[in-house]
Amino acid sequence: MINSISDTISAIATPIGNGGVSIIRISGDKSFEIINKMFSTKNLEAGRIYHGWINENNEKIDDVIVLPFKAPNSYTGEDVIEIQCHGGIHITNKILNLTIQNGARYAEKGEYTKRAFLNHKMDLSQAEAVLDLIHARSEKFAVTSAKNLFGKLSIEVGKIRQEIMDLLSKIIAAVDFPEDVKEPEYSYIEETIEQIIEKINYILSFSKSSNVFRQGIKIVLAGRPNVGKSSLFNALLNLERAIVTDIAGTTRDVIQETLDIDGIAATIIDTAGIRDDENVNKVEAIGIDYSKKYVQEADVVLFLYDLKDGYTKEDEEIFESIKDKTYIKAATKCDLTANRASDAICISLKTGENLDILKEKIKKSVISQNLTEVEFITNQRQQKALEETKNSLINALIAAQNKEIQDLISIDIKSALMFISEVSGEVITDDILNNIFDNFCIGK
Ligand SMILES: Nc1nc2c(ncn2[C@@H]2O[C@H](COP(=O)(O)OP(=O)(O)OP(=O)(O)O)[C@@H](O)[C@H]2O)c(=O)[nH]1
Ligand SMILES: [Mg+2]
């Protein structure tokens, strides 16, 4: 839960750790009063940059740069003080604690951006774009989130909202003042609604790609023990991440790492080899259950079998369970045998043979999951609000086609207006709001 907006809050805005510079940000009415108690220069003016000392009981703690901002010209729309100190966990925490001792309280997750929203510095889709930008797992997603931050989605949704509002006004005016205002033609209402629905559909057409961008793609390695899953996992990451041995059943836990493949975050997941025999102990058995679960949730399965052993009955069984998914089939250890497969890429993790071809194939399968260039990135909350807007408009359209009285049609258009307003946050409940900002990190 987020506390009162009237308090003055403080937090470290940079990642915790040792770096060149850390930033502590204070926001609220008491910001200037607080810095006055701690800083060597007094009575700061907004819009200037100050260099000086942070003091505690007349003792110098750090040499810092201070940037004061006066409401409403700041990120949060409140009085803000940014303190740039030397990076380092101890010094940064010390200065943060001094701001608290002098009257601020620790900020909660997303509280700065929540204040920016409540003070009308940004609308909700922009606030969510900040969240996306922070958590962006690939470059492409970061670039598109930044566009949303500059208002791309809000502008389009704002236009649609205005069109719904105009239509509603025309209908209501005629309902309320039948002597003075002529009611709009039914054909006009139908055409207008159809056009609006088309615009919503256009934004929604990017939903699937948006979700792929947001969540990334899961690529799961699957196959019998010892076929070379962990060896391939390491080769794809260019890293000795997973343990590789000639003992069947080496990997027990699920290991995952994320790669940026053509701007899309691809999480490669190594799993325990799937087998069903008396040598399987309790730990491996749990690992095998995980493998099966991850395979089912995968966007792409990399199915491996050992070319030296040939395609066994067990391989066939595992393949049966994935064949309805998007899969790539590869036969490993081609350096050890003259056997070749007709329906799989033959690779060797020892010599690197055909790994390029496999990588290319993985890249293609990732790109094919991401069907279009994404013009509007939306999250599931926004998609739901847009779907509800559309459903209300469809009801209004059907009512108009049936030549229902316009007073009745206006009810559905009103609810469409409510739903579209949720996207930018004109109409929003506290629950939704807290849910959104709870996903932020502290200091943003
Ligand atoms: N010669 C050769 N050996 C390989 C190749 N791929 C893997 N190996 C060897 O096969 C053994 C098993 O490899 P892993 O990568 O651990 O196999 P895994 O599928 O992860 O096995 P589990 O974790 O037990 O399911 C290791 O000794 C690897 O060095 C290959 O292409 N050629
Ligand atoms: Mg393994």
mmCIF file of C-alpha atoms and ligand atoms in Angstrom, residues 223-232 243-251 270-273 332-336 347-350, ligand 1:
data_model
loop_
_atom_site.group_PDB
_atom_site.id
_atom_site.type_symbol
_atom_site.label_atom_id
_atom_site.label_comp_id
_atom_site.label_asym_id
_atom_site.label_seq_id
_atom_site.Cartn_x
_atom_site.Cartn_y
_atom_site.Cartn_z
ATOM 1 C CA GLY A 223 15.707 -34.751 -24.755
ATOM 2 C CA ARG A 224 16.982 -37.889 -23.074
ATOM 3 C CA PRO A 225 19.844 -37.689 -20.535
ATOM 4 C CA ASN A 226 23.328 -37.275 -21.973
ATOM 5 C CA VAL A 227 22.276 -36.178 -25.449
ATOM 6 C CA GLY A 228 24.116 -32.855 -25.001
ATOM 7 C CA LYS A 229 21.482 -30.382 -23.838
ATOM 8 C CA SER A 230 23.716 -28.630 -21.324
ATOM 9 C CA SER A 231 26.599 -28.609 -23.813
ATOM 10 C CA LEU A 232 24.374 -26.840 -26.342
ATOM 11 C CA ILE A 243 27.564 -28.552 -15.645
ATOM 12 C CA VAL A 244 28.418 -31.030 -18.387
ATOM 13 C CA THR A 245 29.494 -34.597 -17.632
ATOM 14 C CA ASP A 246 29.182 -37.982 -19.251
ATOM 15 C CA ILE A 247 26.958 -39.128 -16.400
ATOM 16 C CA ALA A 248 23.348 -39.494 -17.467
ATOM 17 C CA GLY A 249 21.228 -37.340 -15.191
ATOM 18 C CA THR A 250 23.754 -34.535 -14.631
ATOM 19 C CA THR A 251 21.271 -31.693 -14.846
ATOM 20 C CA ASP A 270 18.180 -26.205 -19.859
ATOM 21 C CA THR A 271 16.321 -29.050 -18.218
ATOM 22 C CA ALA A 272 16.927 -32.492 -16.791
ATOM 23 C CA GLY A 273 17.039 -35.267 -19.368
ATOM 24 C CA THR A 332 24.021 -34.359 -31.593
ATOM 25 C CA LYS A 333 27.499 -35.888 -31.538
ATOM 26 C CA CYS A 334 27.837 -36.106 -35.312
ATOM 27 C CA ASP A 335 31.608 -36.152 -34.751
ATOM 28 C CA LEU A 336 31.327 -39.627 -33.246
ATOM 29 C CA ILE A 347 25.471 -30.948 -34.916
ATOM 30 C CA SER A 348 28.558 -31.462 -32.860
ATOM 31 C CA LEU A 349 29.273 -29.613 -29.666
ATOM 32 C CA LYS A 350 32.822 -30.944 -29.815
HETATM 33 N N1 LIG B 1 31.837 -36.047 -28.868
HETATM 34 C C1 LIG B 1 30.804 -35.312 -28.459
HETATM 35 N N2 LIG B 1 30.448 -35.332 -27.167
HETATM 36 C C2 LIG B 1 29.406 -34.583 -26.778
HETATM 37 C C3 LIG B 1 28.671 -33.777 -27.676
HETATM 38 N N3 LIG B 1 27.689 -33.154 -26.986
HETATM 39 C C4 LIG B 1 27.814 -33.532 -25.716
HETATM 40 N N4 LIG B 1 28.844 -34.405 -25.575
HETATM 41 C C5 LIG B 1 29.259 -35.069 -24.344
HETATM 42 O O1 LIG B 1 28.149 -35.817 -23.878
HETATM 43 C C6 LIG B 1 28.121 -35.837 -22.464
HETATM 44 C C7 LIG B 1 26.772 -35.344 -21.961
HETATM 45 O O2 LIG B 1 26.606 -33.989 -22.293
HETATM 46 P P1 LIG B 1 25.632 -33.005 -21.510
HETATM 47 O O3 LIG B 1 25.655 -31.725 -22.207
HETATM 48 O O4 LIG B 1 25.942 -33.026 -20.067
HETATM 49 O O5 LIG B 1 24.260 -33.781 -21.764
HETATM 50 P P2 LIG B 1 22.816 -33.451 -21.162
HETATM 51 O O6 LIG B 1 21.825 -33.739 -22.227
HETATM 52 O O7 LIG B 1 22.802 -32.105 -20.572
HETATM 53 O O8 LIG B 1 22.695 -34.544 -20.037
HETATM 54 P P3 LIG B 1 21.762 -34.559 -18.736
HETATM 55 O O9 LIG B 1 22.000 -33.277 -18.005
HETATM 56 O O10 LIG B 1 22.257 -35.734 -17.973
HETATM 57 O O11 LIG B 1 20.373 -34.725 -19.181
HETATM 58 C C8 LIG B 1 29.292 -34.968 -22.023
HETATM 59 O O12 LIG B 1 30.382 -35.788 -21.711
HETATM 60 C C9 LIG B 1 29.590 -34.109 -23.229
HETATM 61 O O13 LIG B 1 30.919 -33.680 -23.288
HETATM 62 C C10 LIG B 1 29.071 -33.784 -29.042
HETATM 63 O O14 LIG B 1 28.469 -33.153 -29.910
HETATM 64 N N5 LIG B 1 30.134 -34.575 -29.375
#
